[in-house]
PDB file of C-alpha atoms and ligand atoms in Angstrom:
ATOM      1  CA  MET I 200     -14.231  21.852   4.920  1.00 53.00           C
ATOM      2  CA  THR I 201     -12.456  18.530   5.091  1.00 67.00           C
ATOM      3  CA  GLU I 202      -8.766  18.386   5.900  1.00 76.00           C
ATOM      4  CA  PRO I 203      -6.532  17.667   2.915  1.00 88.00           C
ATOM      5  CA  ARG I 204      -5.347  14.059   2.870  1.00 97.00           C
ATOM      6  CA  ARG I 205      -1.622  13.739   3.608  1.00 97.00           C
ATOM      7  CA  PRO I 206       0.070  11.926   0.727  1.00 98.00           C
ATOM      8  CA  LEU I 207       1.542   8.523   1.552  1.00 98.00           C
ATOM      9  CA  VAL I 208       4.283   6.750  -0.371  1.00 98.00           C
ATOM     10  CA  ALA I 209       5.024   3.205   0.783  1.00 98.00           C
ATOM     11  CA  GLY I 210       7.911   1.160  -0.585  1.00 98.00           C
ATOM     12  CA  ASN I 211       7.124  -2.540  -0.894  1.00 98.00           C
ATOM     13  CA  TRP I 212      10.502  -4.234  -1.157  1.00 98.00           C
ATOM     14  CA  LYS I 213       8.876  -7.654  -1.674  1.00 98.00           C
ATOM     15  CA  MET I 214      11.464 -10.489  -1.472  1.00 98.00           C
ATOM     16  CA  ASN I 215      14.454  -8.245  -2.159  1.00 98.00           C
ATOM     17  CA  CYS I 216      17.491  -6.981  -0.230  1.00 98.00           C
ATOM     18  CA  LEU I 217      19.900  -8.578   2.172  1.00 98.00           C
ATOM     19  CA  SER I 218      20.933  -6.705   5.302  1.00 98.00           C
ATOM     20  CA  ALA I 219      23.804  -4.584   3.970  1.00 98.00           C
ATOM     21  CA  ASP I 220      21.912  -3.342   0.913  1.00 98.00           C
ATOM     22  CA  GLY I 221      18.663  -2.880   2.810  1.00 98.00           C
ATOM     23  CA  ILE I 222      20.238  -0.882   5.625  1.00 98.00           C
ATOM     24  CA  ALA I 223      22.121   1.339   3.176  1.00 98.00           C
ATOM     25  CA  LEU I 224      18.972   1.971   1.137  1.00 98.00           C
ATOM     26  CA  ALA I 225      16.824   2.742   4.189  1.00 98.00           C
ATOM     27  CA  LYS I 226      19.427   5.175   5.524  1.00 98.00           C
ATOM     28  CA  LYS I 227      19.500   7.023   2.208  1.00 98.00           C
ATOM     29  CA  VAL I 228      15.699   7.234   2.079  1.00 98.00           C
ATOM     30  CA  ALA I 229      15.612   8.524   5.670  1.00 98.00           C
ATOM     31  CA  LYS I 230      18.228  11.130   4.802  1.00 98.00           C
ATOM     32  CA  HIS I 231      16.273  12.299   1.790  1.00 98.00           C
ATOM     33  CA  VAL I 232      12.994  12.549   3.708  1.00 98.00           C
ATOM     34  CA  THR I 233      14.632  14.485   6.527  1.00 97.00           C
ATOM     35  CA  SER I 234      16.652  16.876   4.370  1.00 97.00           C
ATOM     36  CA  SER I 235      13.909  17.537   1.814  1.00 97.00           C
ATOM     37  CA  GLY I 236      11.322  18.378   4.469  1.00 95.00           C
ATOM     38  CA  THR I 237       8.625  16.793   2.269  1.00 97.00           C
ATOM     39  CA  ASN I 238       5.087  16.633   3.617  1.00 96.00           C
ATOM     40  CA  THR I 239       4.698  13.139   2.108  1.00 98.00           C
ATOM     41  CA  GLU I 240       4.348  10.416   4.717  1.00 98.00           C
ATOM     42  CA  VAL I 241       6.851   7.720   3.788  1.00 98.00           C
ATOM     43  CA  ALA I 242       6.925   4.057   4.778  1.00 98.00           C
ATOM     44  CA  ILE I 243       9.297   1.224   3.979  1.00 98.00           C
ATOM     45  CA  CYS I 244       8.018  -2.362   4.004  1.00 99.00           C
ATOM     46  CA  PRO I 245      11.066  -4.660   3.901  1.00 98.00           C
ATOM     47  CA  PRO I 246      11.025  -8.455   4.202  1.00 98.00           C
ATOM     48  CA  TYR I 247      10.427  -9.778   7.737  1.00 98.00           C
ATOM     49  CA  THR I 248      14.098 -10.672   8.203  1.00 98.00           C
ATOM     50  CA  LEU I 249      15.168  -7.040   7.867  1.00 98.00           C
ATOM     51  CA  LEU I 250      12.482  -5.344   9.972  1.00 98.00           C
ATOM     52  CA  GLY I 251      14.689  -4.899  13.039  1.00 98.00           C
ATOM     53  CA  ASP I 252      17.679  -3.656  11.044  1.00 98.00           C
ATOM     54  CA  ILE I 253      15.581  -1.249   9.013  1.00 98.00           C
ATOM     55  CA  LYS I 254      13.874   0.075  12.130  1.00 98.00           C
ATOM     56  CA  ALA I 255      17.320   0.932  13.473  1.00 98.00           C
ATOM     57  CA  ALA I 256      18.396   2.441  10.145  1.00 98.00           C
ATOM     58  CA  LEU I 257      15.340   4.722  10.152  1.00 98.00           C
ATOM     59  CA  ALA I 258      15.874   5.917  13.741  1.00 97.00           C
ATOM     60  CA  GLY I 259      15.711   9.691  14.046  1.00 96.00           C
ATOM     61  CA  SER I 260      13.687  10.071  10.845  1.00 98.00           C
ATOM     62  CA  ASP I 261       9.921  10.221  10.269  1.00 97.00           C
ATOM     63  CA  VAL I 262       9.955   7.263   7.872  1.00 98.00           C
ATOM     64  CA  ARG I 263       7.552   4.603   9.130  1.00 98.00           C
ATOM     65  CA  LEU I 264       8.197   0.883   9.148  1.00 98.00           C
ATOM     66  CA  GLY I 265       5.690  -1.478   7.555  1.00 98.00           C
ATOM     67  CA  ALA I 266       5.320  -5.218   6.993  1.00 98.00           C
ATOM     68  CA  GLN I 267       4.230  -6.957   3.815  1.00 98.00           C
ATOM     69  CA  ASP I 268       1.766  -9.356   5.432  1.00 98.00           C
ATOM     70  CA  CYS I 269       0.689 -10.796   8.795  1.00 98.00           C
ATOM     71  CA  HIS I 270      -1.227 -13.752  10.169  1.00 98.00           C
ATOM     72  CA  ALA I 271      -4.811 -13.171  11.271  1.00 98.00           C
ATOM     73  CA  ALA I 272      -4.435 -15.049  14.560  1.00 98.00           C
ATOM     74  CA  GLU I 273      -3.041 -13.483  17.707  1.00 97.00           C
ATOM     75  CA  LYS I 274      -0.563 -16.297  18.318  1.00 97.00           C
ATOM     76  CA  GLY I 275      -0.287 -20.037  18.293  1.00 98.00           C
ATOM     77  CA  ALA I 276       0.605 -23.042  16.172  1.00 98.00           C
ATOM     78  CA  HIS I 277       1.198 -21.414  12.788  1.00 98.00           C
ATOM     79  CA  THR I 278       4.638 -22.481  11.661  1.00 98.00           C
ATOM     80  CA  GLY I 279       6.373 -19.872   9.559  1.00 97.00           C
ATOM     81  CA  ASP I 280       3.846 -17.122  10.222  1.00 98.00           C
ATOM     82  CA  ILE I 281       4.221 -13.755  11.927  1.00 98.00           C
ATOM     83  CA  SER I 282       1.627 -12.116  14.184  1.00 98.00           C
ATOM     84  CA  VAL I 283       0.617  -8.481  14.407  1.00 98.00           C
ATOM     85  CA  ALA I 284       1.963  -8.296  17.967  1.00 98.00           C
ATOM     86  CA  MET I 285       5.364  -9.451  16.681  1.00 98.00           C
ATOM     87  CA  LEU I 286       5.273  -6.745  14.026  1.00 98.00           C
ATOM     88  CA  ALA I 287       4.332  -4.132  16.622  1.00 98.00           C
ATOM     89  CA  ASP I 288       7.141  -5.391  18.824  1.00 98.00           C
ATOM     90  CA  VAL I 289       9.709  -4.758  16.085  1.00 98.00           C
ATOM     91  CA  GLY I 290       8.351  -1.258  15.456  1.00 98.00           C
ATOM     92  CA  CYS I 291       5.909  -1.564  12.558  1.00 98.00           C
ATOM     93  CA  ALA I 292       3.159   0.998  12.156  1.00 98.00           C
ATOM     94  CA  MET I 293       1.610  -0.391   8.972  1.00 98.00           C
ATOM     95  CA  ILE I 294       0.911  -3.748   7.362  1.00 98.00           C
ATOM     96  CA  ILE I 295       0.164  -4.442   3.706  1.00 98.00           C
ATOM     97  CA  VAL I 296      -2.623  -7.025   3.401  1.00 98.00           C
ATOM     98  CA  GLY I 297      -4.119  -8.644   0.333  1.00 98.00           C
ATOM     99  CA  HIS I 298      -1.344  -7.806  -2.085  1.00 98.00           C
ATOM    100  CA  SER I 299      -2.115  -9.513  -5.393  1.00 98.00           C
ATOM    101  CA  GLU I 300       1.050 -11.595  -5.045  1.00 98.00           C
ATOM    102  CA  ARG I 301      -0.284 -12.936  -1.742  1.00 98.00           C
ATOM    103  CA  ARG I 302      -3.677 -13.509  -3.314  1.00 97.00           C
ATOM    104  CA  SER I 303      -2.179 -15.435  -6.251  1.00 97.00           C
ATOM    105  CA  ASP I 304       0.895 -17.125  -4.682  1.00 97.00           C
ATOM    106  CA  HIS I 305      -0.901 -18.151  -1.484  1.00 97.00           C
ATOM    107  CA  GLY I 306      -4.529 -18.354  -2.523  1.00 97.00           C
ATOM    108  CA  GLU I 307      -5.620 -15.555  -0.190  1.00 98.00           C
ATOM    109  CA  ASP I 308      -9.252 -14.601  -0.660  1.00 98.00           C
ATOM    110  CA  ASP I 309     -11.191 -11.558   0.479  1.00 98.00           C
ATOM    111  CA  ALA I 310     -12.309 -13.251   3.711  1.00 98.00           C
ATOM    112  CA  LEU I 311      -8.723 -13.986   4.733  1.00 98.00           C
ATOM    113  CA  VAL I 312      -7.538 -10.517   3.727  1.00 98.00           C
ATOM    114  CA  ARG I 313     -10.323  -9.032   5.814  1.00 98.00           C
ATOM    115  CA  ALA I 314      -9.359 -11.188   8.812  1.00 98.00           C
ATOM    116  CA  LYS I 315      -5.774  -9.994   8.476  1.00 98.00           C
ATOM    117  CA  ALA I 316      -6.930  -6.376   8.244  1.00 98.00           C
ATOM    118  CA  VAL I 317      -9.054  -6.861  11.389  1.00 98.00           C
ATOM    119  CA  ALA I 318      -6.001  -8.263  13.202  1.00 98.00           C
ATOM    120  CA  ALA I 319      -3.786  -5.431  11.986  1.00 98.00           C
ATOM    121  CA  GLN I 320      -6.252  -2.756  13.052  1.00 98.00           C
ATOM    122  CA  ALA I 321      -6.884  -4.419  16.410  1.00 98.00           C
ATOM    123  CA  GLY I 322      -3.125  -4.328  16.970  1.00 98.00           C
ATOM    124  CA  GLY I 323      -3.015  -0.578  16.404  1.00 98.00           C
ATOM    125  CA  MET I 324      -1.669  -0.761  12.863  1.00 98.00           C
ATOM    126  CA  THR I 325      -2.747   0.915   9.684  1.00 98.00           C
ATOM    127  CA  ALA I 326      -3.780  -1.795   7.211  1.00 98.00           C
ATOM    128  CA  ILE I 327      -2.847  -1.046   3.610  1.00 99.00           C
ATOM    129  CA  ILE I 328      -5.521  -3.128   1.895  1.00 98.00           C
ATOM    130  CA  CYS I 329      -4.727  -3.989  -1.737  1.00 98.00           C
ATOM    131  CA  ILE I 330      -7.300  -4.541  -4.451  1.00 98.00           C
ATOM    132  CA  GLY I 331      -7.090  -4.654  -8.229  1.00 98.00           C
ATOM    133  CA  GLU I 332      -8.346  -6.419 -11.331  1.00 98.00           C
ATOM    134  CA  THR I 333      -6.511  -8.851 -13.595  1.00 97.00           C
ATOM    135  CA  GLU I 334      -5.993  -8.114 -17.246  1.00 97.00           C
ATOM    136  CA  THR I 335      -8.704 -10.608 -18.237  1.00 98.00           C
ATOM    137  CA  GLU I 336     -11.166  -8.898 -15.919  1.00 98.00           C
ATOM    138  CA  ARG I 337     -10.238  -5.504 -17.322  1.00 97.00           C
ATOM    139  CA  ASP I 338     -10.632  -6.731 -20.909  1.00 97.00           C
ATOM    140  CA  ALA I 339     -14.043  -8.081 -19.984  1.00 98.00           C
ATOM    141  CA  GLY I 340     -15.079  -4.638 -18.717  1.00 97.00           C
ATOM    142  CA  GLN I 341     -15.328  -5.875 -15.127  1.00 98.00           C
ATOM    143  CA  THR I 342     -12.805  -3.558 -13.455  1.00 98.00           C
ATOM    144  CA  LEU I 343     -15.218  -1.565 -11.286  1.00 98.00           C
ATOM    145  CA  GLN I 344     -17.246  -4.620 -10.369  1.00 98.00           C
ATOM    146  CA  VAL I 345     -14.114  -6.549  -9.313  1.00 98.00           C
ATOM    147  CA  VAL I 346     -12.562  -3.682  -7.409  1.00 98.00           C
ATOM    148  CA  THR I 347     -15.715  -2.735  -5.509  1.00 98.00           C
ATOM    149  CA  GLY I 348     -16.357  -6.416  -4.772  1.00 98.00           C
ATOM    150  CA  GLN I 349     -12.867  -6.819  -3.306  1.00 98.00           C
ATOM    151  CA  LEU I 350     -13.358  -3.626  -1.343  1.00 98.00           C
ATOM    152  CA  ARG I 351     -16.599  -4.989   0.142  1.00 98.00           C
ATOM    153  CA  GLY I 352     -15.014  -8.325   0.957  1.00 98.00           C
ATOM    154  CA  SER I 353     -11.604  -7.194   2.187  1.00 98.00           C
ATOM    155  CA  VAL I 354     -12.283  -4.033   4.191  1.00 98.00           C
ATOM    156  CA  PRO I 355     -13.507  -4.718   7.747  1.00 98.00           C
ATOM    157  CA  GLU I 356     -16.454  -3.042   9.453  1.00 97.00           C
ATOM    158  CA  GLY I 357     -14.155  -1.209  11.838  1.00 95.00           C
ATOM    159  CA  ALA I 358     -12.319   0.657   9.069  1.00 98.00           C
ATOM    160  CA  THR I 359     -11.512   4.300   9.753  1.00 98.00           C
ATOM    161  CA  SER I 360      -9.399   6.821   7.896  1.00 98.00           C
ATOM    162  CA  ALA I 361      -6.702   6.333  10.548  1.00 97.00           C
ATOM    163  CA  ASN I 362      -6.481   2.538  10.471  1.00 98.00           C
ATOM    164  CA  THR I 363      -7.110   1.952   6.759  1.00 98.00           C
ATOM    165  CA  VAL I 364      -5.393   2.828   3.500  1.00 98.00           C
ATOM    166  CA  ILE I 365      -6.654   1.392   0.224  1.00 98.00           C
ATOM    167  CA  ALA I 366      -4.138   0.562  -2.518  1.00 98.00           C
ATOM    168  CA  TYR I 367      -5.568   0.172  -6.000  1.00 98.00           C
ATOM    169  CA  GLU I 368      -3.128  -2.025  -7.900  1.00 98.00           C
ATOM    170  CA  PRO I 369      -4.222  -3.368 -11.271  1.00 98.00           C
ATOM    171  CA  VAL I 370      -2.593  -6.807 -11.306  1.00 97.00           C
ATOM    172  CA  TRP I 371      -1.464  -6.428 -14.919  1.00 97.00           C
ATOM    173  CA  ALA I 372       0.379  -3.186 -14.098  1.00 97.00           C
ATOM    174  CA  ILE I 373       2.484  -4.620 -11.261  1.00 97.00           C
ATOM    175  CA  GLY I 374       6.119  -4.927 -12.249  1.00 96.00           C
ATOM    176  CA  THR I 375       5.281  -4.749 -15.958  1.00 97.00           C
ATOM    177  CA  GLY I 376       6.017  -1.115 -16.818  1.00 96.00           C
ATOM    178  CA  ARG I 377       2.414  -0.827 -18.065  1.00 96.00           C
ATOM    179  CA  THR I 378      -0.133   1.431 -16.408  1.00 96.00           C
ATOM    180  CA  PRO I 379      -3.756   2.387 -16.945  1.00 96.00           C
ATOM    181  CA  THR I 380      -4.392   5.832 -18.415  1.00 97.00           C
ATOM    182  CA  ILE I 381      -4.739   8.592 -15.877  1.00 96.00           C
ATOM    183  CA  ASP I 382      -8.419   8.877 -16.758  1.00 97.00           C
ATOM    184  CA  ASP I 383      -8.928   5.190 -16.006  1.00 97.00           C
ATOM    185  CA  VAL I 384      -7.105   5.523 -12.697  1.00 98.00           C
ATOM    186  CA  GLN I 385      -9.270   8.452 -11.611  1.00 98.00           C
ATOM    187  CA  VAL I 386     -12.469   6.575 -12.519  1.00 98.00           C
ATOM    188  CA  VAL I 387     -11.459   3.613 -10.346  1.00 98.00           C
ATOM    189  CA  HIS I 388     -10.270   5.771  -7.442  1.00 98.00           C
ATOM    190  CA  ALA I 389     -13.471   7.792  -7.511  1.00 98.00           C
ATOM    191  CA  ALA I 390     -15.483   4.548  -7.476  1.00 98.00           C
ATOM    192  CA  ILE I 391     -13.476   3.318  -4.488  1.00 98.00           C
ATOM    193  CA  ARG I 392     -14.065   6.549  -2.585  1.00 98.00           C
ATOM    194  CA  SER I 393     -17.742   6.513  -3.435  1.00 98.00           C
ATOM    195  CA  ALA I 394     -18.078   2.903  -2.238  1.00 98.00           C
ATOM    196  CA  LEU I 395     -16.283   3.807   1.008  1.00 98.00           C
ATOM    197  CA  GLY I 396     -18.698   6.713   1.434  1.00 98.00           C
ATOM    198  CA  LYS I 397     -21.764   4.533   1.015  1.00 98.00           C
ATOM    199  CA  ARG I 398     -20.524   2.064   3.588  1.00 98.00           C
ATOM    200  CA  PHE I 399     -18.664   4.192   6.115  1.00 98.00           C
ATOM    201  CA  GLY I 400     -19.984   7.701   5.534  1.00 98.00           C
ATOM    202  CA  ASP I 401     -18.755  10.679   3.588  1.00 97.00           C
ATOM    203  CA  ALA I 402     -16.371  11.939   6.272  1.00 97.00           C
ATOM    204  CA  MET I 403     -14.499   8.624   6.398  1.00 97.00           C
ATOM    205  CA  ALA I 404     -14.359   8.428   2.603  1.00 98.00           C
ATOM    206  CA  ALA I 405     -13.096  11.990   2.316  1.00 98.00           C
ATOM    207  CA  ALA I 406     -10.328  11.387   4.846  1.00 98.00           C
ATOM    208  CA  THR I 407      -9.119   7.920   3.759  1.00 98.00           C
ATOM    209  CA  ARG I 408      -6.037   7.661   1.580  1.00 98.00           C
ATOM    210  CA  VAL I 409      -6.385   5.709  -1.657  1.00 98.00           C
ATOM    211  CA  LEU I 410      -3.003   4.895  -3.202  1.00 98.00           C
ATOM    212  CA  TYR I 411      -2.215   3.878  -6.732  1.00 98.00           C
ATOM    213  CA  GLY I 412       0.249   1.014  -7.256  1.00 98.00           C
ATOM    214  CA  GLY I 413       1.607  -0.723 -10.334  1.00 98.00           C
ATOM    215  CA  SER I 414       4.664   0.527 -12.230  1.00 97.00           C
ATOM    216  CA  MET I 415       4.602   3.925 -10.565  1.00 98.00           C
ATOM    217  CA  LYS I 416       7.876   5.681 -11.295  1.00 97.00           C
ATOM    218  CA  PRO I 417       9.343   9.191 -11.284  1.00 97.00           C
ATOM    219  CA  SER I 418       8.106   9.851 -14.820  1.00 97.00           C
ATOM    220  CA  ASN I 419       4.431   9.124 -14.077  1.00 97.00           C
ATOM    221  CA  ALA I 420       4.048   9.766 -10.316  1.00 97.00           C
ATOM    222  CA  ALA I 421       3.209  13.458 -10.600  1.00 97.00           C
ATOM    223  CA  GLU I 422       0.351  12.963 -13.045  1.00 97.00           C
ATOM    224  CA  PHE I 423      -1.177  10.124 -11.024  1.00 97.00           C
ATOM    225  CA  VAL I 424      -0.983  11.989  -7.774  1.00 97.00           C
ATOM    226  CA  ALA I 425      -2.425  15.141  -9.332  1.00 97.00           C
ATOM    227  CA  LEU I 426      -5.697  13.227  -9.772  1.00 97.00           C
ATOM    228  CA  ALA I 427      -8.412  14.217  -7.334  1.00 97.00           C
ATOM    229  CA  ASP I 428      -8.704  10.806  -5.698  1.00 98.00           C
ATOM    230  CA  VAL I 429      -5.091   9.563  -5.741  1.00 98.00           C
ATOM    231  CA  ASP I 430      -3.280  10.152  -2.452  1.00 98.00           C
ATOM    232  CA  GLY I 431       0.117   8.634  -3.109  1.00 98.00           C
ATOM    233  CA  GLY I 432       1.577   5.315  -4.162  1.00 98.00           C
ATOM    234  CA  LEU I 433       2.475   1.788  -3.194  1.00 98.00           C
ATOM    235  CA  ILE I 434       5.800   1.320  -4.927  1.00 98.00           C
ATOM    236  CA  GLY I 435       7.506  -1.962  -5.738  1.00 98.00           C
ATOM    237  CA  GLY I 436      10.434  -1.927  -8.157  1.00 98.00           C
ATOM    238  CA  ALA I 437      11.117   1.797  -7.953  1.00 98.00           C
ATOM    239  CA  SER I 438      11.357   1.657  -4.146  1.00 98.00           C
ATOM    240  CA  LEU I 439      14.600  -0.322  -4.471  1.00 98.00           C
ATOM    241  CA  ASN I 440      16.398   2.625  -6.037  1.00 98.00           C
ATOM    242  CA  VAL I 441      16.921   5.616  -3.770  1.00 98.00           C
ATOM    243  CA  GLY I 442      16.908   8.119  -6.634  1.00 98.00           C
ATOM    244  CA  ASP I 443      13.637   6.838  -8.076  1.00 98.00           C
ATOM    245  CA  PHE I 444      11.946   6.433  -4.708  1.00 98.00           C
ATOM    246  CA  SER I 445      13.002   9.927  -3.606  1.00 98.00           C
ATOM    247  CA  ALA I 446      11.714  11.430  -6.841  1.00 98.00           C
ATOM    248  CA  ILE I 447       8.340   9.746  -6.313  1.00 98.00           C
ATOM    249  CA  ILE I 448       8.213  10.990  -2.700  1.00 98.00           C
ATOM    250  CA  ASP I 449       8.904  14.508  -3.938  1.00 98.00           C
ATOM    251  CA  ALA I 450       6.357  14.262  -6.749  1.00 97.00           C
ATOM    252  CA  CYS I 451       3.651  13.163  -4.319  1.00 97.00           C
ATOM    253  CA  GLY I 452       4.255  15.916  -1.781  1.00 94.00           C
ATOM    254  CA  SER I 453       5.185  19.532  -1.482  1.00 88.00           C
TER     255      SER I 453
HETATM  256  P1  PGA E 161       5.678  -2.255  -8.937  1.00 76.49           P
HETATM  257  O1  PGA E 161       4.920  -3.037  -7.747  1.00 76.49           O
HETATM  258  O2  PGA E 161       5.822  -0.824  -8.493  1.00 76.49           O
HETATM  259  O3  PGA E 161       6.987  -2.956  -9.070  1.00 76.49           O
HETATM  260  O4  PGA E 161       4.810  -2.381 -10.150  1.00 76.49           O
HETATM  261  C1  PGA E 161       3.895  -2.416  -7.025  1.00 76.49           C
HETATM  262  C2  PGA E 161       3.385  -3.347  -5.961  1.00 76.49           C
HETATM  263  O5  PGA E 161       3.313  -4.563  -6.221  1.00 76.49           O
HETATM  264  O6  PGA E 161       3.051  -2.928  -4.851  1.00 76.49           O
END
């Protein structure tokens, strides 16, 4: 018997919030998580500038701190970049890598995403590795091919269920209010788990969390997370509203 996977809900604040709003929001999320007693693991990934403040705001709660990206190198001449050690130093436990906005805004490819995931894992972090097809790829019937290709290219050899979370985020569903059908989501998640199993073994695949991301909100979270291979969500827009984020946390847990 394999252990049930603990649901994970991670809020990706992207380039939103200044200190006062961010601190207030994080405190409310922490309060909800503590008072509700949910079994959902919850993480907040604010912009770099707020990491220290949010860490303090989350003190005394079980909400984890995450970053939205990192550099692959340990240190050195990389103006404007942030290393994994710096993120550990400020209290991060998780790092999102390969978000589609990083892939498109900054030209990040699978090799770079994989190098970042290696760095994150080597620094003791859980890497939340994002993959997902564009609308053109979906329309061309290439979803599974694209997603499994990104998985192969972006997930490092040293991946374990403890240091790796996969986030399936169809690019066309991010921030658009559109989502795939639940049947489509389950097909992709099952393909991801099966690909993990072939590469890393069935035990790893059975224990690794695969999140859905892309316009997840209170009204659709429960049906996504009820799917056999969906273990929570990576939440953008709805993570900026405490009511919506709390409702998603509740829907994903018990
Ligand atoms: P969204 O973003 O929830 O606003 O669609 C999800 C993400 O980009 O992680």
